XYZ file of N, CA and C in Angstrom:
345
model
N -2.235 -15.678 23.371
C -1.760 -14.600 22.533
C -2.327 -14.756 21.125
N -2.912 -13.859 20.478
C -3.132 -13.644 19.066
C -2.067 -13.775 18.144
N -1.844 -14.468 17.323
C -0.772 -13.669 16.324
C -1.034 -13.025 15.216
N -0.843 -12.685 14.566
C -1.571 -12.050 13.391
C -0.384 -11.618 12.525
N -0.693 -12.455 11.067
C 0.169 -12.370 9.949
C 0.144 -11.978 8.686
N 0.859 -10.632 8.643
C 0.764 -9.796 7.446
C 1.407 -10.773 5.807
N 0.929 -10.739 4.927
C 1.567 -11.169 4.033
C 1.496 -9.892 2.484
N 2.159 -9.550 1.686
C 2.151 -8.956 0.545
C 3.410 -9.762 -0.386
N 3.263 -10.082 -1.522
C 4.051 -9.996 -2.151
C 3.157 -9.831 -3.935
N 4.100 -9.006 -5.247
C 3.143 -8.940 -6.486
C 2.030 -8.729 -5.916
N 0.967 -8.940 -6.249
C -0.436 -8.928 -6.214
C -1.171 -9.485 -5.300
N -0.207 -10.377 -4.208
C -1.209 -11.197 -3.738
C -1.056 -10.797 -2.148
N -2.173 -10.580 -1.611
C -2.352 -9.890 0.012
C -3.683 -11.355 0.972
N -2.710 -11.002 2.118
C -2.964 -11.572 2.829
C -2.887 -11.340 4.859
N -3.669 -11.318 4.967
C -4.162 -11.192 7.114
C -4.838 -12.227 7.591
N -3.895 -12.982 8.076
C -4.492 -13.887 9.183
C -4.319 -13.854 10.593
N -5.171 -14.462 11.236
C -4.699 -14.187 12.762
C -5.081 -15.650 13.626
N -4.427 -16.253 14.034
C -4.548 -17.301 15.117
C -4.793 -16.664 16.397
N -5.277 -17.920 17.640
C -5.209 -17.267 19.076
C -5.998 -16.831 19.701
N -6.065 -16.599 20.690
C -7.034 -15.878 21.642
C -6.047 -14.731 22.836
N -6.579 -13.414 22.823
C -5.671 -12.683 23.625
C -5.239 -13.284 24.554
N -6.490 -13.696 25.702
C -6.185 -13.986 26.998
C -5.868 -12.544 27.861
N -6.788 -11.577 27.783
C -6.446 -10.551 28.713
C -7.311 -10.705 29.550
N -8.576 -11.095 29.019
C -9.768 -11.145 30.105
C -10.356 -12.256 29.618
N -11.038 -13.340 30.255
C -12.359 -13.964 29.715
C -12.900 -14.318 28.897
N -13.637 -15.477 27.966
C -13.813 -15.025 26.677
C -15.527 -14.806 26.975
N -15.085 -13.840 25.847
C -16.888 -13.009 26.148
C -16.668 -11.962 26.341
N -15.054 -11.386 27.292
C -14.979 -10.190 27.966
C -14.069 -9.862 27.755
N -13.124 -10.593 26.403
C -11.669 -9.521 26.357
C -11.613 -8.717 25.178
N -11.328 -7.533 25.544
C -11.395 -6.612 24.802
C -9.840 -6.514 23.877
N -9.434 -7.331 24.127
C -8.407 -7.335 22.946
C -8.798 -8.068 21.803
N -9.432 -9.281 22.043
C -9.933 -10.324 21.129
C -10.931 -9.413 20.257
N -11.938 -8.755 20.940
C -12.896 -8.206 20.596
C -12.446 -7.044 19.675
N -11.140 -6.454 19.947
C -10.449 -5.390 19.104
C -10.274 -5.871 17.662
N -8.941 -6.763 17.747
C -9.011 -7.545 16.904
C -10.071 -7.975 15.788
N -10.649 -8.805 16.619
C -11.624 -9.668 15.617
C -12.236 -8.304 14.965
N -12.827 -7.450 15.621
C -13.846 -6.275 14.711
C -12.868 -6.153 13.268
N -11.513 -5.575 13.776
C -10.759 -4.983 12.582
C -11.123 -6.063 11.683
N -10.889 -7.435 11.603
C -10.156 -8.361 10.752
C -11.598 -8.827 10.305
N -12.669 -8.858 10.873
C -14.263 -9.113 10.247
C -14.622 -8.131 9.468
N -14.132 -6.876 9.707
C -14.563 -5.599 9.159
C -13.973 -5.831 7.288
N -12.521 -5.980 7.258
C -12.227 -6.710 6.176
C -12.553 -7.267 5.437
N -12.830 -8.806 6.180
C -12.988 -9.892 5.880
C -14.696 -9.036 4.914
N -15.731 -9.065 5.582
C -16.335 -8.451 5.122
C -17.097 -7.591 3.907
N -16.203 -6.886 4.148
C -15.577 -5.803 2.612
C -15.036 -6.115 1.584
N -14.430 -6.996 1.982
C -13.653 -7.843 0.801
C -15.128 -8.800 0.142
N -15.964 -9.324 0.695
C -17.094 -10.218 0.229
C -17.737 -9.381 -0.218
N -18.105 -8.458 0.323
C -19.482 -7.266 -0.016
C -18.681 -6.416 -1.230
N -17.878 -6.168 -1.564
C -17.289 -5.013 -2.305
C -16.157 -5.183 -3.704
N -15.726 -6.873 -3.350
C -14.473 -7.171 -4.427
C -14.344 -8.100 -5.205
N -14.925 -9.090 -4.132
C -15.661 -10.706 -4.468
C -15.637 -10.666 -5.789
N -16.166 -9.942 -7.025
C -16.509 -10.365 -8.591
C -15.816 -9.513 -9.042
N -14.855 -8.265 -8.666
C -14.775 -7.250 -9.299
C -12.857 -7.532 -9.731
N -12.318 -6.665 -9.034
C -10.812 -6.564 -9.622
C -10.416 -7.215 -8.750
N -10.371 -8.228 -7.727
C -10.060 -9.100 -6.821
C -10.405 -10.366 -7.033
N -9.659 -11.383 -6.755
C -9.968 -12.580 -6.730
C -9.645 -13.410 -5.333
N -10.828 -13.774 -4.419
C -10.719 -13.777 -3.503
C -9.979 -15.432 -3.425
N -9.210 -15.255 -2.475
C -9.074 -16.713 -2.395
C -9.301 -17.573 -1.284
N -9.500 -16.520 -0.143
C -9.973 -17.254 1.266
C -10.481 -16.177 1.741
N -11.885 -16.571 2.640
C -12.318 -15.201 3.583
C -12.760 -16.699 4.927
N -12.176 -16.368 5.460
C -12.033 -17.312 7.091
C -12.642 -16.498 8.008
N -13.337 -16.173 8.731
C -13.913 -15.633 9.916
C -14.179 -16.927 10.518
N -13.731 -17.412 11.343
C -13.803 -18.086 12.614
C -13.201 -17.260 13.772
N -14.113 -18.267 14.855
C -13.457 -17.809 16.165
C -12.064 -17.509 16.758
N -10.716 -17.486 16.526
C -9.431 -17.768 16.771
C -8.859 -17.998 15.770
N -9.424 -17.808 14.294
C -9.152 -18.604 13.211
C -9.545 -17.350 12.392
N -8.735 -16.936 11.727
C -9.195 -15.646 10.655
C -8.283 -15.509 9.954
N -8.610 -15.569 8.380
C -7.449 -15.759 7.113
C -8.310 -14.587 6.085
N -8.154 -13.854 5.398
C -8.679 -12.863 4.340
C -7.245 -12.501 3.445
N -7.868 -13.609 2.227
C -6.967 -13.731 1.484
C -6.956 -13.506 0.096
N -6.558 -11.990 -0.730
C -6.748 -11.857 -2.303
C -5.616 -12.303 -3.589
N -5.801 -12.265 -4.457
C -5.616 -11.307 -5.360
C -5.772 -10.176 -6.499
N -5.204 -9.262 -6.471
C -5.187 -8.035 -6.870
C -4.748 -7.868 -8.036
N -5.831 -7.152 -9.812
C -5.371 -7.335 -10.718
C -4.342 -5.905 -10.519
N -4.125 -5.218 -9.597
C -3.284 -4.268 -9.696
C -3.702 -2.787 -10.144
N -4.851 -2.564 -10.679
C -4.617 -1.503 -11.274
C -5.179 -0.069 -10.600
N -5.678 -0.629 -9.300
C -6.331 0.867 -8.626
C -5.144 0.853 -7.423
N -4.837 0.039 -6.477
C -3.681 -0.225 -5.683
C -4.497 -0.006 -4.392
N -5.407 -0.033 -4.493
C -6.634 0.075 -3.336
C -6.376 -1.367 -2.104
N -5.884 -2.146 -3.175
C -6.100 -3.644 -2.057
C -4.505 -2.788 -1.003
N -3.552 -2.748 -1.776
C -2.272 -2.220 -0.818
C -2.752 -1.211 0.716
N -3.253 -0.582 0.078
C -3.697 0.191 0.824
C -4.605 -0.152 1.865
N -5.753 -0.712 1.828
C -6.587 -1.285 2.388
C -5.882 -2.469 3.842
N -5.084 -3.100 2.711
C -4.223 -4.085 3.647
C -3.411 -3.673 4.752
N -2.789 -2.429 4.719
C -1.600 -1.836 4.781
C -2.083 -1.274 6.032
N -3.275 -0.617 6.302
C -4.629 -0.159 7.010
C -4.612 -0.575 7.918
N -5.207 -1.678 7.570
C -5.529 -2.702 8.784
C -4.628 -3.526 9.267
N -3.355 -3.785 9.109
C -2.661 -4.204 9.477
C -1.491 -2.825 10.550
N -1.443 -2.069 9.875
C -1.181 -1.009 10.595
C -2.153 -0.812 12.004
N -3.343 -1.173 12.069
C -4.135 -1.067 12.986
C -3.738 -2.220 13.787
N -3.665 -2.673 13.544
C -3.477 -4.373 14.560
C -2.256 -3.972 15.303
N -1.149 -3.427 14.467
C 0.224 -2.866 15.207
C -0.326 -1.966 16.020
N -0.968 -0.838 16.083
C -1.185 -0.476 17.054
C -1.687 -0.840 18.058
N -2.492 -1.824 18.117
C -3.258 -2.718 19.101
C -1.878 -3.738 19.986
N -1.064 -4.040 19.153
C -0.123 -4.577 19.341
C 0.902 -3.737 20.742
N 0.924 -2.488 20.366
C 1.893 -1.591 20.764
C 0.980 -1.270 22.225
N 0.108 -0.681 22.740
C -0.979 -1.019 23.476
C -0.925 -2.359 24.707
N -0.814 -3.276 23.571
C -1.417 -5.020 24.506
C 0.124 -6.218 23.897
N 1.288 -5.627 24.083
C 2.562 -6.374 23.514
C 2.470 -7.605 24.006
N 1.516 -8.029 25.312
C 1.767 -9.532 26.025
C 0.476 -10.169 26.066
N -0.459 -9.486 24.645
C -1.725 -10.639 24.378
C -1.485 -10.377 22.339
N -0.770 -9.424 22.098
C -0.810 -10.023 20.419
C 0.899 -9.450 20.044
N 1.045 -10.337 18.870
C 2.189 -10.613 18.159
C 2.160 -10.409 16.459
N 2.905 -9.148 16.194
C 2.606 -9.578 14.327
C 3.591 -9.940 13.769
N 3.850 -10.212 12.864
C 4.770 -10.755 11.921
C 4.442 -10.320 10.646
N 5.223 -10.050 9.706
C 5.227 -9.154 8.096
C 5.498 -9.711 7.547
N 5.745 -10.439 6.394
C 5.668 -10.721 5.244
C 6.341 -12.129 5.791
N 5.288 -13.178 6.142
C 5.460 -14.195 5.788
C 4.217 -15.253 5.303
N 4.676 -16.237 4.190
C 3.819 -16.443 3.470
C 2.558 -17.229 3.885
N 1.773 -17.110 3.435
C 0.511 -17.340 4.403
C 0.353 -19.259 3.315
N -0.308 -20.412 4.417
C 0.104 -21.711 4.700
C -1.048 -21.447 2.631
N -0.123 -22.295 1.511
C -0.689 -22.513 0.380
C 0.293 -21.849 -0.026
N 0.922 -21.125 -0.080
C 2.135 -19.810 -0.869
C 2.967 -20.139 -1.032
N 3.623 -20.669 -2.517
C 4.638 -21.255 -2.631
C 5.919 -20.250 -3.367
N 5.529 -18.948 -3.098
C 6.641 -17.865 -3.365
C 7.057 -17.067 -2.156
């Protein structure tokens, strides 16, 4: 099972995901493969697009089973909320779909977060 963990609190956003679906194969499951796109797609965007700008990145993890994309946000466009909010909304749907290969969880603090 995937899990995948939403975090927001102030300024600071966070999506990680542990796991492997296990629906099919690896190579051939299309849940993993769901997944991972969304959370690389991010991960991604966040490097290509925020990296120096009004974000301060603090983790971008793309591994295999292993995926953390982690900011903070000086706040003033509200773009990261949104963005986050997105893709995590997407994963729930993937969720709703495949309930017995992924699991999310909301606002808990991602492993370094001492608020």
């Amino acid at each position: 099972m995937i899990e995948v963990k939403y975090f927001e609190r102030k300024n600071r956003y966070a999506i990680s995901a542990k796991g492997h679906a296990g629906y099919a194969p690896l190579g051939q499951d299309i849940v993993c493969a769901a997944v991972t796109s969304v959370l690389f797609a991010l991960g991604n965007y966040v490097l290509d697009h925020f990296a120096e700008k009004e974000w301060i990145v603090l983790e971008v993890k793309l591994d295999e089973g292993d995926v953390n994309v982690e900011i903070l946000d000086d706040g003033s466009t509200g773009i990261a909320h949104d963005i986050y909010r997105l893709i995590f909304e997407q994963i729930r749907d993937l969720e709703e779909i495949y309930p017995l290969n992924i699991k999310t969880f909301e606002n808990l603090p991602p492993k370094g977060c001492d608020n």
